[in-house]
Short mmCIF file of C-alpha atoms in Angstrom, two decimals:
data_model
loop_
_atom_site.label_atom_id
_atom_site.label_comp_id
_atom_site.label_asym_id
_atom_site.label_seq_id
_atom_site.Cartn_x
_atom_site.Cartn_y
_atom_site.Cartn_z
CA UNK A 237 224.97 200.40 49.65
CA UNK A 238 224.69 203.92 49.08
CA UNK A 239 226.85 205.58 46.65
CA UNK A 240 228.21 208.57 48.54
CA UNK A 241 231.95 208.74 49.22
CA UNK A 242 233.19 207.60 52.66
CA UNK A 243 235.14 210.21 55.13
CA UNK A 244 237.08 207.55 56.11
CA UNK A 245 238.73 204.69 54.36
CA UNK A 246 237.03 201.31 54.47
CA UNK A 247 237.92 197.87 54.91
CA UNK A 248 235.83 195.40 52.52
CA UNK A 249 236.50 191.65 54.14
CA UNK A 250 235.27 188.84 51.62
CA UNK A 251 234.62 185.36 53.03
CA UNK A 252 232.93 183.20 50.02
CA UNK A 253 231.16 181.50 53.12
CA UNK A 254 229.54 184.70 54.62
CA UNK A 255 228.42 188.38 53.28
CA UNK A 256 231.57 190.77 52.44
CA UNK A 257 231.66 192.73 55.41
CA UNK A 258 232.72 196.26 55.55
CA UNK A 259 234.35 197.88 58.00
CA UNK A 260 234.87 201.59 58.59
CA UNK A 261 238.50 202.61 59.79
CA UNK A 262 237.64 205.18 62.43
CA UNK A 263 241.50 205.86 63.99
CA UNK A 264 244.28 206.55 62.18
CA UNK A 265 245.75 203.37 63.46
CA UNK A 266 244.32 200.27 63.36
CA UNK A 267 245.67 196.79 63.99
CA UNK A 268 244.49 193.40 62.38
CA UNK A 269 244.77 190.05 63.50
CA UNK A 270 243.49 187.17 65.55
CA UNK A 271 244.26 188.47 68.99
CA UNK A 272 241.37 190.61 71.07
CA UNK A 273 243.17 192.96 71.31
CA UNK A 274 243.13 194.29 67.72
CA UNK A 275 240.63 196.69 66.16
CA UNK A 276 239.76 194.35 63.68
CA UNK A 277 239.77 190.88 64.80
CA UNK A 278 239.58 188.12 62.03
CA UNK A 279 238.68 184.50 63.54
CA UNK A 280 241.48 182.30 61.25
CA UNK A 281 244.08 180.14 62.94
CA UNK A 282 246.57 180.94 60.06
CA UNK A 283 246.22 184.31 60.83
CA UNK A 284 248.88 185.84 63.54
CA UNK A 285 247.73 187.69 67.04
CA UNK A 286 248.40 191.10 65.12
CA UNK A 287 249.03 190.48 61.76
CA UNK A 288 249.19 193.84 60.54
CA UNK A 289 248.56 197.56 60.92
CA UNK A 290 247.41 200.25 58.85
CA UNK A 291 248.40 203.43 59.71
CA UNK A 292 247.63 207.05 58.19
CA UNK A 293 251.02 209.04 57.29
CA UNK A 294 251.12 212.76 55.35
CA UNK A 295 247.31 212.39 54.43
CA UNK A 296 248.55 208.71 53.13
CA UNK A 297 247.51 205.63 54.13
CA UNK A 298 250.11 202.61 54.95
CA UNK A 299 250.19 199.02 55.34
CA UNK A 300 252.61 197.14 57.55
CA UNK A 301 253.12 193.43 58.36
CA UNK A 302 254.39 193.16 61.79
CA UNK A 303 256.39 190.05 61.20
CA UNK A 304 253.77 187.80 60.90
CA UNK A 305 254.27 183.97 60.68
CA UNK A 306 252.21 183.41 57.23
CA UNK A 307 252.57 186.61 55.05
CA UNK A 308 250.62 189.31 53.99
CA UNK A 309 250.04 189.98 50.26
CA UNK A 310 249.52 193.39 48.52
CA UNK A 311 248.14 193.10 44.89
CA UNK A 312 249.45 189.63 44.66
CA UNK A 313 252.84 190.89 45.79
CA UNK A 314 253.98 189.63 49.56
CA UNK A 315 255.04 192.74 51.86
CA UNK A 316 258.29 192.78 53.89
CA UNK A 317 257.62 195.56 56.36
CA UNK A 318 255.79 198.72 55.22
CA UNK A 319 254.71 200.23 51.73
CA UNK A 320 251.71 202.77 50.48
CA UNK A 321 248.04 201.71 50.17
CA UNK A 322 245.88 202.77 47.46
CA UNK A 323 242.49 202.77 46.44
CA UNK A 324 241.10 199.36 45.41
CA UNK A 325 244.27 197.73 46.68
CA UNK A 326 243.54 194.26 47.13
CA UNK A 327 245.10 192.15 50.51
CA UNK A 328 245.66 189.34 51.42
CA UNK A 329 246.69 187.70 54.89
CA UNK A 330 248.31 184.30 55.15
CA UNK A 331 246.40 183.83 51.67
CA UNK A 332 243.39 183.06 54.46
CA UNK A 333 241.54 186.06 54.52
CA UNK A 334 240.93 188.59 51.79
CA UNK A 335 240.21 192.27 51.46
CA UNK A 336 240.31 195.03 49.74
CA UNK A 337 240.92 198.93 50.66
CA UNK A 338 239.22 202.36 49.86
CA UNK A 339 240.77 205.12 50.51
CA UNK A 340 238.90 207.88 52.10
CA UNK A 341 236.72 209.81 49.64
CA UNK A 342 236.56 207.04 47.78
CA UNK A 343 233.17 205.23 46.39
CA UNK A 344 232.93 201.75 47.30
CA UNK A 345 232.99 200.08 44.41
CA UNK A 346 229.92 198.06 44.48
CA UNK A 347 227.53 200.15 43.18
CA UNK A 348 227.50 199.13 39.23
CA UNK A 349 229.87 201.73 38.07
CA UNK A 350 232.88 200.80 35.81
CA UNK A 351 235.89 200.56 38.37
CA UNK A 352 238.63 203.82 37.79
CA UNK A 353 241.31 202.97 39.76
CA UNK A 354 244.16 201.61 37.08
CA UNK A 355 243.44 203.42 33.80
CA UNK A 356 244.51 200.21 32.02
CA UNK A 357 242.68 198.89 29.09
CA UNK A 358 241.54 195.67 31.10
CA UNK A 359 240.12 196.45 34.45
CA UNK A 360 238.91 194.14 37.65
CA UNK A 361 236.43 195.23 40.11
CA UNK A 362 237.72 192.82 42.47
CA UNK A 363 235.07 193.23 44.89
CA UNK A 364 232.57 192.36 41.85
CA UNK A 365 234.21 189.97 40.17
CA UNK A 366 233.19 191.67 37.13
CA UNK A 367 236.10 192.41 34.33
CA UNK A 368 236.34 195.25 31.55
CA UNK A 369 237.80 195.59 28.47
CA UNK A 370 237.38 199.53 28.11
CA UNK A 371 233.89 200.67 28.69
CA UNK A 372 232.79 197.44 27.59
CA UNK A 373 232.15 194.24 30.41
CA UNK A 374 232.70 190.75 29.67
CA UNK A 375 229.02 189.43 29.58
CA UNK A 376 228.27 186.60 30.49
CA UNK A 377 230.85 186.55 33.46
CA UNK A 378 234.17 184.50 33.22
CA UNK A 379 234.10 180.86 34.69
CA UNK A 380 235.68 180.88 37.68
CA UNK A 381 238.43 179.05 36.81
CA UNK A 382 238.54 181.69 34.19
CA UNK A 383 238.28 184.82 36.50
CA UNK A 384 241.32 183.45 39.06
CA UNK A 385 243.61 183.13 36.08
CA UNK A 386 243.07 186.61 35.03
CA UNK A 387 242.97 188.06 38.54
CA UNK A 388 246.35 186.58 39.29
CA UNK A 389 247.83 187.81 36.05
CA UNK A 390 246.37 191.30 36.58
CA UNK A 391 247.32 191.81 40.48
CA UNK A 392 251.05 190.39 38.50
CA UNK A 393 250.90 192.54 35.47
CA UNK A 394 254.39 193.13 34.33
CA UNK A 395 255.30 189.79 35.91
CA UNK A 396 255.73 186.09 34.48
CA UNK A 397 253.33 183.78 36.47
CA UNK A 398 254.61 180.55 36.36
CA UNK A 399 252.75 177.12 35.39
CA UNK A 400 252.52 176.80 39.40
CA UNK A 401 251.46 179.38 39.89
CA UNK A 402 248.85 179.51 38.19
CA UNK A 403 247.74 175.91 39.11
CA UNK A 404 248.24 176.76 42.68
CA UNK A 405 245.89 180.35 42.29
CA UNK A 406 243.06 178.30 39.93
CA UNK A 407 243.13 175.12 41.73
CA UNK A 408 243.85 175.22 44.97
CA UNK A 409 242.72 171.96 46.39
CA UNK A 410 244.17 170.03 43.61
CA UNK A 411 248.22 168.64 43.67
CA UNK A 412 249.94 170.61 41.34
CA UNK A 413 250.93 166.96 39.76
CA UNK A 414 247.12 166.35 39.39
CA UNK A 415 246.69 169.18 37.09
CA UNK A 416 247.86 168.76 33.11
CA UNK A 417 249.61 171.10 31.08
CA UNK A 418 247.05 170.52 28.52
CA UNK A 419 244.36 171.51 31.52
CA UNK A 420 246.26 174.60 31.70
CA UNK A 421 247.05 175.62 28.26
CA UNK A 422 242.92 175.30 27.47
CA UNK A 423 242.00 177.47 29.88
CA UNK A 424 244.34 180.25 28.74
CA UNK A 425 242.92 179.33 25.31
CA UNK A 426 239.53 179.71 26.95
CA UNK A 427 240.40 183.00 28.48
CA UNK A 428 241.73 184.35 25.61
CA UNK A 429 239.02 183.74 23.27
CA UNK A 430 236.00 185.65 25.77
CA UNK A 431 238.91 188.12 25.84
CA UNK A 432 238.83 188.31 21.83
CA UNK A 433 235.23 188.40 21.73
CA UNK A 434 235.44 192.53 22.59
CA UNK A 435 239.27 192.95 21.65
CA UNK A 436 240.19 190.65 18.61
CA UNK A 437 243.30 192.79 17.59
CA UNK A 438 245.14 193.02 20.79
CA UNK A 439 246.93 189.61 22.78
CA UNK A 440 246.33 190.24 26.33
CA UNK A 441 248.19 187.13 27.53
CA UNK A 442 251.45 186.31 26.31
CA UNK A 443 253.32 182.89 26.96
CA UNK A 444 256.51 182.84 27.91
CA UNK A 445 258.04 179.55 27.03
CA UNK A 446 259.51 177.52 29.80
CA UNK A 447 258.26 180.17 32.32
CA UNK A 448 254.88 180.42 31.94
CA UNK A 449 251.97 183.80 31.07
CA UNK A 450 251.89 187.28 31.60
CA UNK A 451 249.64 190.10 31.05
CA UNK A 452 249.79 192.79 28.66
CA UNK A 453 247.74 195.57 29.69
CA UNK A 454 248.94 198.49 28.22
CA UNK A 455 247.17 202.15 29.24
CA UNK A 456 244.18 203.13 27.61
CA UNK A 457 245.15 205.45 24.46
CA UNK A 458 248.51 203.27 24.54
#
């Protein structure tokens, strides 16, 4: 892909089964959803006939659920009605289909270059996969098991993720009853060692006992 900014905001669809496709939003409304009659139809039966719009507002771009029957997720936070898209957001409908925005002018960010979007001191390129810890990446990549945990704690920063949670985001076809705490508390052990291997004085994931992990990603400089 070429590294030249877009004039119009793109829509980067992931599907671990196919190629991420990209498509280019060309209106300044677009609907999404199952039905034909969208702009962007996505083939999944938990998705709803038109499961969402995006619409451009004051040079701004939003996202809207129009009541659909399974959700739609912004960041790892579900949507009620409307709210503001940035660049890089990261969306999810019916927790089916995933993709990610970039706002007009913006670079899509698979081209190699360290992602800009939150100037926090850990930083996803979600598209990627690849994680940061500053200017420096986390070489060789995460596990996978390893890169869901942290993606859900990042797209929650702030936020306690629960022991659920957590099994639910890193192992989804397993019953929650299937999966031990000791399972779970290794692989935040895991994760926070490769995390300590290029930041050994900072804790980036706290426990919160009897509620479960969050992230503490301060600001760069902070």
């Amino acid at each position: 892909m070429p590294d030249t900014a877009s004039e119009q905001p793109i829509f980067i669809i992931h599907d671990d089964k196919h190629p991420d496709r990209e498509i280019e939003m060309t209106k300044d409304l677009v609907t999404i959803g199952r039905g034909e009659e969208c702009d962007i139809t996505l083939n999944e039966r938990q998705i709803s006939r038109v499961h969402i719009r995006v619409y451009k507002e004051n040079e701004n771009y939003y996202i809207e659920d129009m009541e659909s029957k399974n959700g739609t997720w912004v960041n790892g936070q579900q949507i009620k009605g409307a709210r503001r898209l940035y660049d890089g957001d990261e969306i999810h409908l019916a927790l089916a289909v995933r993709m990610q925005f970039i706002g007009s002018g913006a670079t899509a960010p698979l081209t190699g270059d360290i992602p800009t979007v939150l100037q926090s001191r850990i930083r996803l390129d979600l598209a990627s996969r690849r994680v940061f810890i500053g200017s420096h990446e986390i070489d060789p990549p995460l596990s996978p098991p390893q890169y869901r945990l942290v993606e859900l704690l990042y797209n929650n920063s702030g936020r306690i993720c629960t022991r659920d949670e957590v099994v639910t985001t890193v192992w989804p076809d397993v019953v929650s009853d299937g999966v031990s705490e000791q399972a779970i508390d290794a692989l935040v052990r895991r994760l926070r060692d490769r995390l300590a291997d290029i930041e050994p004085n900072w804790q980036y994931i706290v426990t919160v006992r009897g509620h479960g992990f969050r992230l503490d990603n301060p600001d760069i400089g902070g």
